[in-house]
Amino acid sequence: MVATDSSDGEAATQWSALAGVTAALAMFGAAQGLSYPLFTLLMQRQGMSPALIGLSAAMMPVGLILSASFVPAAVRRFGARNLAVGCSLAGALCFLAIGYLQDWVAWFVLRFLVGVVINPLYVLGEVWALSLAPPSRRGRVMGVFNALMGAGYAAGPLILITVGASGWPPFIAAMAGFALCALILRAVSSKLTGFEEDGQASGGLVGFARLAPALLLAVLVSAAVQQSTYALIPVFGAGYDLPEARLAALVTALSAGNILLQIPLGLMAERFGGRAMIVFCALATAACALSLPVLITTPLVWPVLVVMGAVGYGVYTMALVELGGRFRGTALVAGNAAFALMWGAGGIVGPPGAGALMQAIGPLGLPVVIAGLDALLVAFALYRSARRKSS
């Protein structure tokens, strides 16, 4: 009788835990994806102005930013597994309160609280995925992870179309997403690393910023570019007199690339390394953006947008791959918390900045901002690389 290699059992456990974490975060992503159009529709019915609707939407990233520095301490205090499950249940309770109150003033506070409680889910989900992924396959694992997260977000609006935006059904669907996230994480919790007792000094967010400033800039640029593009590509298309139906399709093309091409980018990261792929994705994003004014009225715009959606978010995926290769334990938690903070900051500064430039110089403002941000990232990454070689 042949003995089973214990390493095979450990590998099976590792992959099952990784599948569980990915499934849990996809459920959470679907709930989040449902919430954005749901709030917009409900606030429009209550006669709220676009400015108030936009301000309400900003409460969630504000919650993400303000809570980011507390995530490592919360992990040490409560334990990673308990914190993730507890935050999933707290998210469900927030949506219960949102559905019960039906008050846009209360929604400001509750959406801020949602941002606070989902932050550990973002951070720990990515930390677990990075830690569970075998080093030789980290690129493809993070590609799959981010592709399924993107698919979860994309499924949210489809769920809203199915259940409608009236009464309790959409809120029950959102609560179910968070509850399923909690149940799955609880089921695989024994296989997940805790991080709270690894004994490694992380240095906190400030210490991490000193260690990896280029990675944080990559996250900031990716967030600013992605959220500016998604928010303003319809405005850009309208500047070239595209019909309304085609404007919505522009966003769909970006999302398709984000979902479909993260895995190939992850495989490229395994071959060429995360640092090189950050530069590649930034250059490709800038090239796609600069081609938009020429191609926006032609059929070639569709493949360009698919690639642009992939490489724009690919900057973030590559930063995660590099993060997982360089850090572990509590330092990895601190790094992911810093990523969450920079993602929120990019979302706050990117769309307003791009919108202001578009107002000043017309539709060209969007590709100019995107190309400028990516050029800044490439220049800084090359500068840091030259410093490392010379030291």
Tab-separated table of C-alpha atoms in Angstrom, residues 112-383:
chain	number	residue	atom	x	y	z
A	112	PHE	CA	-19.865	55.515	6.014
A	113	LEU	CA	-20.207	52.590	8.448
A	114	VAL	CA	-20.407	50.157	5.527
A	115	GLY	CA	-17.064	51.547	4.317
A	116	VAL	CA	-15.594	50.979	7.781
A	117	VAL	CA	-16.777	47.369	8.147
A	118	ILE	CA	-15.919	46.235	4.612
A	119	ASN	CA	-12.333	47.479	4.830
A	120	PRO	CA	-11.083	44.443	6.810
A	121	LEU	CA	-12.809	42.191	4.255
A	122	TYR	CA	-10.878	43.818	1.419
A	123	VAL	CA	-7.609	43.728	3.340
A	124	LEU	CA	-7.827	40.226	4.793
A	125	GLY	CA	-9.293	38.692	1.626
A	126	GLU	CA	-6.302	39.872	-0.389
A	127	VAL	CA	-3.845	38.961	2.387
A	128	TRP	CA	-5.203	35.418	2.588
A	129	ALA	CA	-5.173	35.017	-1.194
A	130	LEU	CA	-1.553	36.203	-1.348
A	131	SER	CA	-0.505	33.998	1.591
A	132	LEU	CA	-2.269	30.866	0.348
A	133	ALA	CA	-1.035	31.183	-3.237
A	134	PRO	CA	2.095	29.135	-4.015
A	135	PRO	CA	4.893	31.616	-4.883
A	136	SER	CA	5.364	30.107	-8.339
A	137	ARG	CA	1.663	30.580	-9.110
A	138	ARG	CA	0.958	33.836	-7.294
A	139	GLY	CA	0.398	35.784	-10.518
A	140	ARG	CA	-2.309	33.521	-11.898
A	141	VAL	CA	-3.927	33.099	-8.468
A	142	MET	CA	-4.278	36.860	-8.019
A	143	GLY	CA	-5.494	37.122	-11.595
A	144	VAL	CA	-8.251	34.597	-10.865
A	145	PHE	CA	-9.018	36.264	-7.527
A	146	ASN	CA	-9.423	39.735	-9.030
A	147	ALA	CA	-11.293	38.417	-12.072
A	148	LEU	CA	-13.861	36.694	-9.834
A	149	MET	CA	-14.101	39.790	-7.636
A	150	GLY	CA	-14.812	41.797	-10.787
A	151	ALA	CA	-17.390	39.234	-11.866
A	152	GLY	CA	-19.042	39.516	-8.450
A	153	TYR	CA	-19.309	43.290	-8.778
A	154	ALA	CA	-20.669	42.915	-12.309
A	155	ALA	CA	-23.273	40.434	-11.049
A	156	GLY	CA	-24.603	42.964	-8.536
A	157	PRO	CA	-26.482	45.139	-11.050
A	158	LEU	CA	-27.837	41.983	-12.730
A	159	ILE	CA	-29.230	40.839	-9.376
A	160	LEU	CA	-30.860	44.248	-8.962
A	161	ILE	CA	-32.482	43.902	-12.391
A	162	THR	CA	-33.814	40.488	-11.335
A	163	VAL	CA	-35.220	41.424	-7.910
A	164	GLY	CA	-36.108	45.054	-8.671
A	165	ALA	CA	-35.393	48.190	-6.659
A	166	SER	CA	-38.656	48.345	-4.714
A	167	GLY	CA	-39.408	47.067	-1.222
A	168	TRP	CA	-37.250	44.632	0.724
A	169	PRO	CA	-36.002	42.219	-2.020
A	170	PRO	CA	-32.867	44.237	-3.003
A	171	PHE	CA	-31.900	44.723	0.647
A	172	ILE	CA	-32.466	41.040	1.383
A	173	ALA	CA	-30.210	40.194	-1.579
A	174	ALA	CA	-27.466	42.474	-0.231
A	175	MET	CA	-27.805	41.017	3.276
A	176	ALA	CA	-27.662	37.506	1.808
A	177	GLY	CA	-24.387	38.336	0.053
A	178	PHE	CA	-22.776	39.464	3.310
A	179	ALA	CA	-24.268	36.527	5.243
A	180	LEU	CA	-22.935	34.027	2.690
A	181	CYS	CA	-19.535	35.701	2.928
A	182	ALA	CA	-19.602	35.195	6.732
A	183	LEU	CA	-20.718	31.548	6.435
A	184	ILE	CA	-18.046	30.639	3.888
A	185	LEU	CA	-15.279	32.363	5.852
A	186	ARG	CA	-16.449	30.597	9.013
A	187	ALA	CA	-16.426	27.253	7.223
A	188	VAL	CA	-12.815	27.641	6.047
A	189	SER	CA	-11.573	29.652	9.043
A	190	SER	CA	-9.555	26.808	10.518
A	191	LYS	CA	-7.425	26.766	7.343
A	192	LEU	CA	-6.758	30.518	7.300
A	193	THR	CA	-3.667	32.171	8.729
A	194	GLY	CA	-4.344	34.419	11.707
A	195	PHE	CA	-1.404	36.875	11.323
A	196	GLU	CA	-2.085	38.253	14.794
A	197	GLU	CA	0.591	36.058	16.410
A	198	ASP	CA	3.371	35.844	13.857
A	199	GLY	CA	5.696	38.068	15.900
A	200	GLN	CA	6.849	40.089	12.912
A	201	ALA	CA	7.066	43.864	13.329
A	202	SER	CA	5.127	45.580	10.568
A	203	GLY	CA	6.014	49.200	11.213
A	204	GLY	CA	2.402	50.218	10.564
A	205	LEU	CA	1.205	52.172	7.552
A	206	VAL	CA	3.894	54.858	7.819
A	207	GLY	CA	6.640	52.256	8.086
A	208	PHE	CA	5.272	50.411	5.081
A	209	ALA	CA	5.153	53.633	3.044
A	210	ARG	CA	8.897	54.031	3.603
A	211	LEU	CA	9.523	50.465	2.433
A	212	ALA	CA	7.377	50.449	-0.712
A	213	PRO	CA	6.451	53.945	-1.941
A	214	ALA	CA	6.314	52.835	-5.596
A	215	LEU	CA	3.724	50.165	-4.784
A	216	LEU	CA	1.543	52.708	-2.990
A	217	LEU	CA	1.826	55.124	-5.916
A	218	ALA	CA	0.839	52.275	-8.256
A	219	VAL	CA	-2.332	51.685	-6.211
A	220	LEU	CA	-3.145	55.407	-6.111
A	221	VAL	CA	-2.706	55.740	-9.879
A	222	SER	CA	-4.683	52.567	-10.628
A	223	ALA	CA	-7.564	53.758	-8.442
A	224	ALA	CA	-7.572	57.268	-9.899
A	225	VAL	CA	-7.415	55.969	-13.473
A	226	GLN	CA	-10.012	53.236	-13.032
A	227	GLN	CA	-12.572	55.335	-11.209
A	228	SER	CA	-12.049	58.363	-13.468
A	229	THR	CA	-12.484	56.181	-16.539
A	230	TYR	CA	-15.620	54.426	-15.309
A	231	ALA	CA	-17.195	57.667	-14.123
A	232	LEU	CA	-16.285	59.866	-17.085
A	233	ILE	CA	-15.979	57.669	-20.191
A	234	PRO	CA	-19.707	58.262	-20.903
A	235	VAL	CA	-19.077	62.019	-20.642
A	236	PHE	CA	-16.070	61.608	-22.955
A	237	GLY	CA	-18.195	59.707	-25.488
A	238	ALA	CA	-20.984	62.278	-25.298
A	239	GLY	CA	-18.429	64.917	-26.287
A	240	TYR	CA	-18.116	63.082	-29.610
A	241	ASP	CA	-21.918	62.896	-30.053
A	242	LEU	CA	-22.225	59.154	-29.415
A	243	PRO	CA	-25.800	57.915	-28.806
A	244	GLU	CA	-26.829	57.202	-25.203
A	245	ALA	CA	-27.039	53.427	-25.671
A	246	ARG	CA	-23.448	53.366	-26.899
A	247	LEU	CA	-22.268	55.380	-23.896
A	248	ALA	CA	-23.390	52.615	-21.521
A	249	ALA	CA	-21.667	50.032	-23.731
A	250	LEU	CA	-18.343	51.855	-23.291
A	251	VAL	CA	-18.415	51.039	-19.576
A	252	THR	CA	-19.399	47.432	-20.323
A	253	ALA	CA	-16.332	47.024	-22.552
A	254	LEU	CA	-14.066	48.277	-19.769
A	255	SER	CA	-15.622	45.812	-17.312
A	256	ALA	CA	-15.253	42.921	-19.758
A	257	GLY	CA	-11.530	43.524	-20.060
A	258	ASN	CA	-11.178	43.793	-16.313
A	259	ILE	CA	-12.777	40.379	-15.860
A	260	LEU	CA	-11.417	38.470	-18.858
A	261	LEU	CA	-7.756	39.484	-18.996
A	262	GLN	CA	-6.579	39.511	-15.368
A	263	ILE	CA	-5.544	35.841	-15.564
A	264	PRO	CA	-3.319	36.299	-18.652
A	265	LEU	CA	-1.750	39.326	-16.965
A	266	GLY	CA	-1.143	37.218	-13.859
A	267	LEU	CA	0.620	34.557	-15.943
A	268	MET	CA	2.800	37.283	-17.464
A	269	ALA	CA	3.672	38.460	-13.942
A	270	GLU	CA	4.965	34.982	-13.108
A	271	ARG	CA	7.248	35.141	-16.136
A	272	PHE	CA	8.430	38.767	-16.044
A	273	GLY	CA	7.878	39.798	-12.407
A	274	GLY	CA	5.446	42.182	-10.736
A	275	ARG	CA	7.640	45.291	-11.018
A	276	ALA	CA	8.145	44.964	-14.759
A	277	MET	CA	4.434	44.288	-15.266
A	278	ILE	CA	3.433	47.418	-13.324
A	279	VAL	CA	5.443	49.481	-15.804
A	280	PHE	CA	4.049	47.521	-18.761
A	281	CYS	CA	0.436	47.916	-17.637
A	282	ALA	CA	0.907	51.642	-16.965
A	283	LEU	CA	2.430	52.215	-20.416
A	284	ALA	CA	-0.323	50.181	-22.094
A	285	THR	CA	-3.020	52.117	-20.224
A	286	ALA	CA	-1.531	55.446	-21.305
A	287	ALA	CA	-1.294	54.273	-24.926
A	288	CYS	CA	-4.922	53.126	-24.935
A	289	ALA	CA	-6.074	56.404	-23.370
A	290	LEU	CA	-4.209	58.535	-25.905
A	291	SER	CA	-5.734	56.538	-28.780
A	292	LEU	CA	-9.318	57.142	-27.604
A	293	PRO	CA	-9.842	60.545	-29.256
A	294	VAL	CA	-8.866	59.022	-32.624
A	295	LEU	CA	-10.776	55.749	-32.255
A	296	ILE	CA	-13.872	56.708	-30.226
A	297	THR	CA	-16.146	56.887	-33.283
A	298	THR	CA	-14.728	53.730	-34.930
A	299	PRO	CA	-15.259	50.004	-34.215
A	300	LEU	CA	-11.635	49.778	-33.025
A	301	VAL	CA	-12.620	51.540	-29.820
A	302	TRP	CA	-14.132	48.305	-28.451
A	303	PRO	CA	-10.948	46.173	-28.323
A	304	VAL	CA	-9.022	49.216	-27.077
A	305	LEU	CA	-11.461	49.661	-24.174
A	306	VAL	CA	-11.317	45.946	-23.341
A	307	VAL	CA	-7.513	46.117	-23.131
A	308	MET	CA	-7.632	49.447	-21.274
A	309	GLY	CA	-9.986	48.041	-18.633
A	310	ALA	CA	-7.651	45.083	-18.130
A	311	VAL	CA	-4.309	46.887	-17.927
A	312	GLY	CA	-5.729	49.829	-15.958
A	313	TYR	CA	-6.801	47.504	-13.149
A	314	GLY	CA	-3.835	45.261	-13.951
A	315	VAL	CA	-1.574	47.880	-12.346
A	316	TYR	CA	-3.299	47.056	-9.053
A	317	THR	CA	-3.153	43.295	-9.623
A	318	MET	CA	0.578	43.512	-10.366
A	319	ALA	CA	1.119	45.621	-7.237
A	320	LEU	CA	-0.590	42.863	-5.221
A	321	VAL	CA	1.644	40.212	-6.784
A	322	GLU	CA	4.741	42.250	-5.904
A	323	LEU	CA	3.399	42.862	-2.382
A	324	GLY	CA	2.909	39.142	-1.795
A	325	GLY	CA	6.415	38.393	-3.032
A	326	ARG	CA	8.096	40.910	-0.714
A	327	PHE	CA	6.108	40.834	2.541
A	328	ARG	CA	4.436	38.363	4.879
A	329	GLY	CA	2.533	38.214	8.164
A	330	THR	CA	1.607	41.464	9.882
A	331	ALA	CA	3.717	43.437	7.391
A	332	LEU	CA	1.476	42.040	4.649
A	333	VAL	CA	-1.616	43.133	6.602
A	334	ALA	CA	-0.148	46.637	7.014
A	335	GLY	CA	0.653	46.733	3.311
A	336	ASN	CA	-2.846	45.734	2.268
A	337	ALA	CA	-4.324	48.277	4.683
A	338	ALA	CA	-2.116	50.927	3.074
A	339	PHE	CA	-3.355	49.727	-0.338
A	340	ALA	CA	-6.958	50.219	0.817
A	341	LEU	CA	-6.164	53.747	1.983
A	342	MET	CA	-4.473	54.647	-1.304
A	343	TRP	CA	-7.329	53.139	-3.321
A	344	GLY	CA	-9.800	55.335	-1.474
A	345	ALA	CA	-7.571	58.381	-1.929
A	346	GLY	CA	-7.256	57.713	-5.655
A	347	GLY	CA	-11.031	57.525	-5.953
A	348	ILE	CA	-11.417	60.873	-4.225
A	349	VAL	CA	-8.790	62.820	-6.209
A	350	GLY	CA	-9.041	61.129	-9.628
A	351	PRO	CA	-12.585	61.715	-10.912
A	352	PRO	CA	-12.845	65.334	-9.655
A	353	GLY	CA	-9.453	66.192	-11.161
A	354	ALA	CA	-10.253	64.580	-14.511
A	355	GLY	CA	-13.717	66.171	-14.507
A	356	ALA	CA	-12.265	69.616	-13.847
A	357	LEU	CA	-9.776	69.295	-16.714
A	358	MET	CA	-12.526	68.053	-19.054
A	359	GLN	CA	-14.571	71.097	-18.138
A	360	ALA	CA	-11.581	73.314	-18.943
A	361	ILE	CA	-10.328	71.779	-22.221
A	362	GLY	CA	-13.132	69.430	-23.306
A	363	PRO	CA	-13.202	65.622	-23.700
A	364	LEU	CA	-9.426	65.469	-24.200
A	365	GLY	CA	-9.049	66.142	-20.478
A	366	LEU	CA	-9.767	62.495	-19.613
A	367	PRO	CA	-7.015	60.848	-21.719
A	368	VAL	CA	-4.588	63.609	-20.713
A	369	VAL	CA	-5.132	62.910	-16.991
A	370	ILE	CA	-4.896	59.124	-17.475
A	371	ALA	CA	-1.704	59.325	-19.544
A	372	GLY	CA	-0.189	61.881	-17.155
A	373	LEU	CA	-0.821	59.747	-14.080
A	374	ASP	CA	0.587	56.621	-15.713
A	375	ALA	CA	3.635	58.539	-16.950
A	376	LEU	CA	4.253	59.713	-13.386
A	377	LEU	CA	4.054	56.130	-12.128
A	378	VAL	CA	6.448	54.827	-14.800
A	379	ALA	CA	8.968	57.593	-14.081
A	380	PHE	CA	8.899	56.953	-10.332
A	381	ALA	CA	9.109	53.172	-10.752
A	382	LEU	CA	12.148	53.519	-13.018
A	383	TYR	CA	13.717	55.977	-10.565
